[in-house]
mmCIF file of C-alpha atoms and ligand atoms in Angstrom:
data_model
loop_
_atom_site.group_PDB
_atom_site.id
_atom_site.type_symbol
_atom_site.label_atom_id
_atom_site.label_comp_id
_atom_site.label_asym_id
_atom_site.label_seq_id
_atom_site.Cartn_x
_atom_site.Cartn_y
_atom_site.Cartn_z
ATOM 1 C CA UNK A 1301 -243.571 -65.523 22.737
ATOM 2 C CA UNK A 1302 -245.431 -63.397 20.180
ATOM 3 C CA UNK A 1303 -248.751 -61.866 21.195
ATOM 4 C CA UNK A 1304 -251.308 -59.444 19.823
ATOM 5 C CA UNK A 1305 -253.105 -57.007 22.125
ATOM 6 C CA UNK A 1306 -256.418 -56.242 20.483
ATOM 7 C CA UNK A 1307 -259.059 -53.747 21.543
ATOM 8 C CA UNK A 1308 -260.617 -50.425 20.578
ATOM 9 C CA UNK A 1309 -258.926 -47.050 21.124
ATOM 10 C CA UNK A 1310 -258.317 -46.533 24.830
ATOM 11 C CA UNK A 1311 -258.749 -50.206 25.724
ATOM 12 C CA UNK A 1312 -255.360 -50.172 27.455
ATOM 13 C CA UNK A 1313 -253.157 -51.820 24.805
ATOM 14 C CA UNK A 1314 -250.289 -49.382 25.285
ATOM 15 C CA UNK A 1315 -250.596 -49.437 29.070
ATOM 16 C CA UNK A 1316 -250.436 -53.238 29.218
ATOM 17 C CA UNK A 1317 -247.706 -53.471 26.578
ATOM 18 C CA UNK A 1318 -245.467 -51.150 28.653
ATOM 19 C CA UNK A 1319 -246.028 -53.359 31.664
ATOM 20 C CA UNK A 1320 -245.006 -56.459 29.712
ATOM 21 C CA UNK A 1321 -241.898 -54.662 28.467
ATOM 22 C CA UNK A 1322 -240.946 -53.760 32.044
ATOM 23 C CA UNK A 1323 -241.813 -57.126 33.602
ATOM 24 C CA UNK A 1324 -240.717 -59.564 30.908
ATOM 25 C CA UNK A 1325 -238.300 -57.777 28.611
ATOM 26 C CA UNK A 1326 -240.622 -58.237 25.654
ATOM 27 C CA UNK A 1327 -240.569 -55.665 22.839
ATOM 28 C CA UNK A 1328 -243.599 -53.461 22.129
ATOM 29 C CA UNK A 1329 -244.411 -53.001 18.435
ATOM 30 C CA UNK A 1330 -246.960 -50.180 18.388
ATOM 31 C CA UNK A 1331 -247.762 -49.020 14.865
ATOM 32 C CA UNK A 1332 -249.402 -45.924 16.392
ATOM 33 C CA UNK A 1333 -246.144 -44.998 18.177
ATOM 34 C CA UNK A 1334 -244.080 -45.742 15.034
ATOM 35 C CA UNK A 1335 -246.363 -43.545 12.914
ATOM 36 C CA UNK A 1336 -246.306 -40.704 15.467
ATOM 37 C CA UNK A 1337 -242.490 -40.882 15.439
ATOM 38 C CA UNK A 1338 -242.544 -40.699 11.620
ATOM 39 C CA UNK A 1339 -244.885 -37.687 11.711
ATOM 40 C CA UNK A 1340 -242.623 -35.957 14.230
ATOM 41 C CA UNK A 1341 -239.513 -36.659 12.157
ATOM 42 C CA UNK A 1342 -241.256 -35.508 8.953
ATOM 43 C CA UNK A 1343 -240.309 -38.677 7.020
ATOM 44 C CA UNK A 1344 -242.171 -39.552 3.787
ATOM 45 C CA UNK A 1345 -244.310 -42.045 5.748
ATOM 46 C CA UNK A 1346 -245.028 -39.397 8.367
ATOM 47 C CA UNK A 1347 -246.103 -36.894 5.735
ATOM 48 C CA UNK A 1348 -248.554 -39.433 4.294
ATOM 49 C CA UNK A 1349 -249.882 -40.522 7.692
ATOM 50 C CA UNK A 1350 -250.383 -37.187 9.462
ATOM 51 C CA UNK A 1351 -253.765 -36.114 8.099
ATOM 52 C CA UNK A 1352 -255.123 -39.677 8.111
ATOM 53 C CA UNK A 1353 -254.282 -40.082 11.789
ATOM 54 C CA UNK A 1354 -255.684 -36.690 12.723
ATOM 55 C CA UNK A 1355 -258.962 -37.717 11.077
ATOM 56 C CA UNK A 1356 -258.977 -40.991 13.057
ATOM 57 C CA UNK A 1357 -258.871 -43.106 9.913
ATOM 58 C CA UNK A 1358 -256.521 -45.988 9.089
ATOM 59 C CA UNK A 1359 -253.133 -45.568 7.436
ATOM 60 C CA UNK A 1360 -252.512 -47.930 4.482
ATOM 61 C CA UNK A 1361 -251.871 -51.613 5.118
ATOM 62 C CA UNK A 1362 -248.596 -51.527 3.137
ATOM 63 C CA UNK A 1363 -247.130 -48.773 5.286
ATOM 64 C CA UNK A 1364 -247.919 -50.349 8.662
ATOM 65 C CA UNK A 1365 -246.948 -53.887 7.634
ATOM 66 C CA UNK A 1366 -243.653 -52.492 6.305
ATOM 67 C CA UNK A 1367 -242.986 -50.812 9.664
ATOM 68 C CA UNK A 1368 -243.697 -54.042 11.545
ATOM 69 C CA UNK A 1369 -241.385 -56.103 9.330
ATOM 70 C CA UNK A 1370 -238.560 -53.592 9.769
ATOM 71 C CA UNK A 1371 -238.969 -53.519 13.533
ATOM 72 C CA UNK A 1372 -238.965 -57.321 13.801
ATOM 73 C CA UNK A 1373 -235.791 -57.442 11.749
ATOM 74 C CA UNK A 1374 -234.093 -55.220 14.321
ATOM 75 C CA UNK A 1375 -234.969 -57.609 17.151
ATOM 76 C CA UNK A 1376 -233.106 -60.681 18.376
ATOM 77 C CA UNK A 1377 -234.893 -63.972 17.700
ATOM 78 C CA UNK A 1378 -235.065 -64.555 21.450
ATOM 79 C CA UNK A 1379 -237.008 -61.347 22.096
ATOM 80 C CA UNK A 1380 -240.770 -61.692 22.420
ATOM 81 C CA UNK A 1381 -243.021 -59.360 20.426
ATOM 82 C CA UNK A 1382 -246.142 -57.552 21.624
ATOM 83 C CA UNK A 1383 -248.181 -56.285 18.694
ATOM 84 C CA UNK A 1384 -250.052 -53.195 19.927
ATOM 85 C CA UNK A 1385 -252.532 -51.707 17.462
ATOM 86 C CA UNK A 1386 -251.535 -54.093 14.675
ATOM 87 C CA UNK A 1387 -253.055 -55.899 12.826
ATOM 88 C CA UNK A 1388 -256.133 -53.715 12.327
ATOM 89 C CA UNK A 1389 -257.576 -55.125 9.074
ATOM 90 C CA UNK A 1390 -257.940 -58.558 7.508
ATOM 91 C CA UNK A 1391 -255.177 -57.683 5.031
ATOM 92 C CA UNK A 1392 -252.835 -56.767 7.908
ATOM 93 C CA UNK A 1393 -253.680 -60.017 9.739
ATOM 94 C CA UNK A 1394 -252.748 -61.906 6.583
ATOM 95 C CA UNK A 1395 -249.500 -59.925 6.219
ATOM 96 C CA UNK A 1396 -248.625 -60.606 9.839
ATOM 97 C CA UNK A 1397 -248.930 -64.353 9.239
ATOM 98 C CA UNK A 1398 -246.418 -64.058 6.400
ATOM 99 C CA UNK A 1399 -244.132 -61.688 8.297
ATOM 100 C CA UNK A 1400 -243.981 -64.073 11.280
ATOM 101 C CA UNK A 1401 -243.607 -67.247 9.229
ATOM 102 C CA UNK A 1402 -240.757 -65.818 7.176
ATOM 103 C CA UNK A 1403 -238.910 -65.012 10.398
ATOM 104 C CA UNK A 1404 -239.583 -68.348 12.063
ATOM 105 C CA UNK A 1405 -241.927 -66.834 14.637
ATOM 106 C CA UNK A 1406 -245.226 -68.277 15.848
ATOM 107 C CA UNK A 1407 -248.226 -66.344 17.156
ATOM 108 C CA UNK A 1408 -249.008 -67.558 20.678
ATOM 109 C CA UNK A 1409 -252.018 -65.523 21.810
ATOM 110 C CA UNK A 1410 -254.419 -62.837 20.669
ATOM 111 C CA UNK A 1411 -255.512 -61.063 23.836
ATOM 112 C CA UNK A 1412 -258.735 -59.141 23.433
ATOM 113 C CA UNK A 1413 -259.302 -56.356 25.958
ATOM 114 C CA UNK A 1414 -263.072 -56.212 26.379
ATOM 115 C CA UNK A 1415 -264.282 -52.723 27.197
ATOM 116 C CA UNK A 1416 -267.277 -50.420 27.328
ATOM 117 C CA UNK A 1417 -266.893 -47.874 24.532
ATOM 118 C CA UNK A 1418 -268.562 -44.981 26.356
ATOM 119 C CA UNK A 1419 -266.095 -45.240 29.228
ATOM 120 C CA UNK A 1420 -263.265 -45.191 26.710
ATOM 121 C CA UNK A 1421 -264.032 -41.686 25.547
ATOM 122 C CA UNK A 1422 -263.268 -40.437 29.070
ATOM 123 C CA UNK A 1423 -260.128 -42.542 29.234
ATOM 124 C CA UNK A 1424 -258.822 -41.146 25.973
ATOM 125 C CA UNK A 1425 -259.736 -37.503 26.333
ATOM 126 C CA UNK A 1426 -258.116 -37.479 29.821
ATOM 127 C CA UNK A 1427 -254.895 -39.101 28.684
ATOM 128 C CA UNK A 1428 -251.496 -37.351 28.434
ATOM 129 C CA UNK A 1429 -247.837 -38.351 28.458
ATOM 130 C CA UNK A 1430 -244.523 -37.003 29.637
ATOM 131 C CA UNK A 1431 -242.985 -35.089 26.731
ATOM 132 C CA UNK A 1432 -239.523 -36.289 27.743
ATOM 133 C CA UNK A 1433 -239.790 -40.017 28.596
ATOM 134 C CA UNK A 1434 -243.265 -40.899 27.314
ATOM 135 C CA UNK A 1435 -244.667 -42.152 30.633
ATOM 136 C CA UNK A 1436 -248.468 -42.211 30.398
ATOM 137 C CA UNK A 1437 -250.817 -40.323 32.751
ATOM 138 C CA UNK A 1438 -254.521 -39.576 33.034
ATOM 139 C CA UNK A 1439 -256.401 -36.566 34.443
ATOM 140 C CA UNK A 1440 -258.487 -38.842 36.684
ATOM 141 C CA UNK A 1441 -256.997 -42.329 36.734
ATOM 142 C CA UNK A 1442 -253.244 -41.771 36.979
ATOM 143 C CA UNK A 1443 -251.861 -38.418 38.062
ATOM 144 C CA UNK A 1444 -248.174 -37.791 38.768
ATOM 145 C CA UNK A 1445 -247.342 -38.163 42.475
ATOM 146 C CA UNK A 1446 -246.126 -34.542 42.582
ATOM 147 C CA UNK A 1447 -248.401 -32.289 40.552
ATOM 148 C CA UNK A 1448 -246.908 -31.334 37.202
ATOM 149 C CA UNK A 1449 -243.742 -33.436 37.636
ATOM 150 C CA UNK A 1450 -243.170 -36.759 35.839
ATOM 151 C CA UNK A 1451 -242.748 -39.636 38.340
ATOM 152 C CA UNK A 1452 -240.189 -41.343 36.134
ATOM 153 C CA UNK A 1453 -237.859 -38.624 34.829
ATOM 154 C CA UNK A 1454 -238.812 -35.432 36.701
ATOM 155 C CA UNK A 1455 -239.712 -33.497 33.540
ATOM 156 C CA UNK A 1456 -242.407 -30.822 33.833
ATOM 157 C CA UNK A 1457 -243.376 -30.950 30.147
ATOM 158 C CA UNK A 1458 -246.400 -33.041 29.136
ATOM 159 C CA UNK A 1459 -248.257 -33.518 25.851
ATOM 160 C CA UNK A 1460 -251.586 -34.720 24.483
ATOM 161 C CA UNK A 1461 -252.204 -36.541 21.178
ATOM 162 C CA UNK A 1462 -253.895 -34.446 18.465
ATOM 163 C CA UNK A 1463 -256.320 -37.329 17.770
ATOM 164 C CA UNK A 1464 -257.484 -37.555 21.392
ATOM 165 C CA UNK A 1465 -260.554 -35.341 21.024
ATOM 166 C CA UNK A 1466 -264.082 -36.732 21.266
ATOM 167 C CA UNK A 1467 -264.980 -36.400 17.578
ATOM 168 C CA UNK A 1468 -261.844 -38.191 16.347
ATOM 169 C CA UNK A 1469 -262.201 -40.832 19.037
ATOM 170 C CA UNK A 1470 -265.685 -41.657 17.722
ATOM 171 C CA UNK A 1471 -264.265 -42.083 14.195
ATOM 172 C CA UNK A 1472 -261.453 -44.293 15.548
ATOM 173 C CA UNK A 1473 -264.025 -46.472 17.309
ATOM 174 C CA UNK A 1474 -266.147 -46.759 14.170
ATOM 175 C CA UNK A 1475 -263.026 -47.822 12.236
ATOM 176 C CA UNK A 1476 -262.331 -50.436 14.911
ATOM 177 C CA UNK A 1477 -265.853 -51.871 14.696
ATOM 178 C CA UNK A 1478 -265.910 -51.891 10.893
ATOM 179 C CA UNK A 1479 -262.388 -53.049 10.047
ATOM 180 C CA UNK A 1480 -260.632 -54.485 13.099
ATOM 181 C CA UNK A 1481 -263.315 -56.411 15.019
ATOM 182 C CA UNK A 1482 -263.891 -58.697 11.973
ATOM 183 C CA UNK A 1483 -260.385 -60.182 12.345
ATOM 184 C CA UNK A 1484 -261.290 -61.699 15.724
ATOM 185 C CA UNK A 1485 -263.319 -64.633 14.329
ATOM 186 C CA UNK A 1486 -260.345 -65.532 12.132
ATOM 187 C CA UNK A 1487 -258.081 -65.875 15.164
ATOM 188 C CA UNK A 1488 -260.873 -67.489 17.123
ATOM 189 C CA UNK A 1489 -261.115 -70.255 14.538
ATOM 190 C CA UNK A 1490 -257.401 -70.881 15.148
ATOM 191 C CA UNK A 1491 -257.977 -71.155 18.913
ATOM 192 C CA UNK A 1492 -255.762 -68.140 19.685
ATOM 193 C CA UNK A 1493 -258.169 -65.657 21.301
ATOM 194 C CA UNK A 1494 -258.050 -65.013 25.055
ATOM 195 C CA UNK A 1495 -260.429 -62.448 26.557
ATOM 196 C CA UNK A 1496 -259.604 -60.116 29.422
ATOM 197 C CA UNK A 1497 -261.903 -57.635 31.183
ATOM 198 C CA UNK A 1498 -260.341 -54.324 30.170
ATOM 199 C CA UNK A 1499 -262.659 -52.375 32.490
ATOM 200 C CA UNK A 1500 -260.985 -53.804 35.592
ATOM 201 C CA UNK A 1501 -258.253 -51.693 37.129
ATOM 202 C CA UNK A 1502 -254.881 -51.664 35.467
ATOM 203 C CA UNK A 1503 -253.213 -54.047 37.927
ATOM 204 C CA UNK A 1504 -256.031 -56.574 37.574
ATOM 205 C CA UNK A 1505 -255.819 -56.429 33.786
ATOM 206 C CA UNK A 1506 -252.046 -56.995 34.023
ATOM 207 C CA UNK A 1507 -252.566 -59.965 36.344
ATOM 208 C CA UNK A 1508 -255.091 -61.515 33.972
ATOM 209 C CA UNK A 1509 -252.669 -61.130 31.049
ATOM 210 C CA UNK A 1510 -249.793 -62.557 33.097
ATOM 211 C CA UNK A 1511 -251.934 -65.599 33.928
ATOM 212 C CA UNK A 1512 -252.529 -66.217 30.220
ATOM 213 C CA UNK A 1513 -248.833 -65.898 29.342
ATOM 214 C CA UNK A 1514 -247.722 -68.134 32.211
ATOM 215 C CA UNK A 1515 -250.240 -70.836 31.458
HETATM 216 P P1 AP5 B 2198 -252.933 -46.074 18.087
HETATM 217 O O1 AP5 B 2198 -251.838 -45.262 18.629
HETATM 218 O O2 AP5 B 2198 -252.777 -47.534 18.006
HETATM 219 O O3 AP5 B 2198 -254.246 -45.692 18.874
HETATM 220 P P2 AP5 B 2198 -255.551 -46.536 19.270
HETATM 221 O O4 AP5 B 2198 -255.706 -47.920 18.776
HETATM 222 O O5 AP5 B 2198 -256.655 -45.604 18.953
HETATM 223 O O6 AP5 B 2198 -255.360 -46.859 20.736
HETATM 224 P P3 AP5 B 2198 -254.857 -45.907 21.861
HETATM 225 O O7 AP5 B 2198 -253.384 -45.791 21.819
HETATM 226 O O8 AP5 B 2198 -255.663 -44.654 21.852
HETATM 227 O O9 AP5 B 2198 -255.338 -46.713 23.146
HETATM 228 P P4 AP5 B 2198 -254.643 -47.866 23.970
HETATM 229 O O10 AP5 B 2198 -255.480 -49.094 23.809
HETATM 230 O O11 AP5 B 2198 -253.187 -47.969 23.708
HETATM 231 O O12 AP5 B 2198 -254.921 -47.326 25.437
HETATM 232 P P5 AP5 B 2198 -253.918 -46.730 26.544
HETATM 233 O O13 AP5 B 2198 -253.139 -47.838 27.145
HETATM 234 O O14 AP5 B 2198 -253.202 -45.554 26.031
HETATM 235 O O15 AP5 B 2198 -253.292 -45.543 16.615
HETATM 236 C C1 AP5 B 2198 -253.432 -44.169 16.346
HETATM 237 C C2 AP5 B 2198 -253.711 -43.941 14.877
HETATM 238 O O16 AP5 B 2198 -252.591 -44.422 14.109
HETATM 239 C C3 AP5 B 2198 -254.915 -44.706 14.308
HETATM 240 O O17 AP5 B 2198 -256.123 -44.001 14.507
HETATM 241 C C4 AP5 B 2198 -254.513 -44.822 12.821
HETATM 242 O O18 AP5 B 2198 -254.725 -43.614 12.143
HETATM 243 C C5 AP5 B 2198 -253.019 -45.062 12.902
HETATM 244 N N1 AP5 B 2198 -252.672 -46.497 12.985
HETATM 245 C C6 AP5 B 2198 -252.030 -47.111 14.018
HETATM 246 N N2 AP5 B 2198 -251.880 -48.419 13.770
HETATM 247 C C7 AP5 B 2198 -252.428 -48.641 12.557
HETATM 248 C C8 AP5 B 2198 -252.609 -49.815 11.760
HETATM 249 N N3 AP5 B 2198 -252.173 -51.022 12.179
HETATM 250 N N4 AP5 B 2198 -253.224 -49.693 10.567
HETATM 251 C C9 AP5 B 2198 -253.653 -48.486 10.111
HETATM 252 N N5 AP5 B 2198 -253.530 -47.342 10.812
HETATM 253 C C10 AP5 B 2198 -252.928 -47.422 12.028
HETATM 254 O O19 AP5 B 2198 -254.999 -46.276 27.633
HETATM 255 C C11 AP5 B 2198 -255.817 -45.123 27.428
HETATM 256 C C12 AP5 B 2198 -255.944 -44.318 28.721
HETATM 257 O O20 AP5 B 2198 -256.664 -45.054 29.687
HETATM 258 C C13 AP5 B 2198 -254.586 -43.984 29.374
HETATM 259 O O21 AP5 B 2198 -254.655 -42.700 29.925
HETATM 260 C C14 AP5 B 2198 -254.450 -45.016 30.482
HETATM 261 O O22 AP5 B 2198 -253.711 -44.493 31.566
HETATM 262 C C15 AP5 B 2198 -255.892 -45.300 30.846
HETATM 263 N N6 AP5 B 2198 -256.118 -46.689 31.205
HETATM 264 C C16 AP5 B 2198 -255.579 -47.795 30.605
HETATM 265 N N7 AP5 B 2198 -256.031 -48.928 31.206
HETATM 266 C C17 AP5 B 2198 -256.886 -48.520 32.178
HETATM 267 C C18 AP5 B 2198 -257.684 -49.222 33.141
HETATM 268 N N8 AP5 B 2198 -257.697 -50.573 33.212
HETATM 269 N N9 AP5 B 2198 -258.461 -48.480 33.972
HETATM 270 C C19 AP5 B 2198 -258.460 -47.110 33.908
HETATM 271 N N10 AP5 B 2198 -257.711 -46.395 33.030
HETATM 272 C C20 AP5 B 2198 -256.939 -47.096 32.166
HETATM 273 MG MG1 MG B 2199 -251.878 -47.014 22.372
#
C-alpha cells in the first residue's frame, strides 16, 4: 500500500501518518521531517533548505524528490509508504510517478484532508513536540497527561518549529494554494482521490482513513 496524505499546513498529515505507522507498520516519508533533520545535522541539503523553510517557501523539487527516492530505497518492498507533505508541486507529482514505477510500487490512494484554513493557524501556532522522542502536542488540543512531562518518554524538554508563527504559516498556506492544490485534479482524473473531513477530531479522522484503506 502506497498512499499520499495531502492537505495544507496543519491539516493533520503528520498526526495521521504517525497513527498509521503505529497501527499498520507503514513507513512515514515526511519531506518536512527529512529536511528538518538535514538542517539540524548541518548537511549541504540542510544548509540550502534552512532559510527557505523559515520563510515558508518550497525547497527545490530536485532536493525533495532525491530524499524520497533514497528513503524508499532503504525500505523493504513489503513495507507500505505514507507520503506526508510530498508531492507538493506538479513536477514532484511527476517525479513520484517515476520513482514509484522504477521500484515496482503502485499509488493506491491520495487522501485529501479537507480543512478550514483559519482554524489551522490556531492548530499550528499551538503545536509543539517532545524534544527527545518527537511525540506531538498542542497547547489546547493535546496536552501531556502530567504537565510538562512527555506521555511517551517522560522527557521534560519540548520544542516548537521556527516556521510555526502566524506570518510564516500564511506564506505556507499561500504556497499550498498556488502550487500544491493544482495537483489534486491530476490525481482526481486517475480516480485516486479520497476526501476526509480534517476538521473532525483526530480519532474520527483516523477512522475515516482506516475505512478507506480497508475498503
Ligand atoms: P512540512 O513539515 O510538511 O509542513 P506543512 O505541510 O506545513 O505541514 P505541517 O507539518 O505544519 O502540518 P501537518 O499537516 O503535518 O499537521 P500536524 O499533524 O502536525 O513542511 C515544512 C516546510 O518544509 C515547508 O514549508 C517547505 O519549506 C519544506 N518542504 C517540506 N516538504 C516539501 C516538499 N515536498 N517540497 C518543497 N518543500 C518542502 O497537525 C498540526 C497540529 O494540529 C498538531 O498540533 C496536532 O496535534 C493538531 N491536530 C492534528 N489533527 C487535529 C484534529 N483533527 N483536531 C484538532 N487538532 C489536530
Ligand atoms: Mg507535518
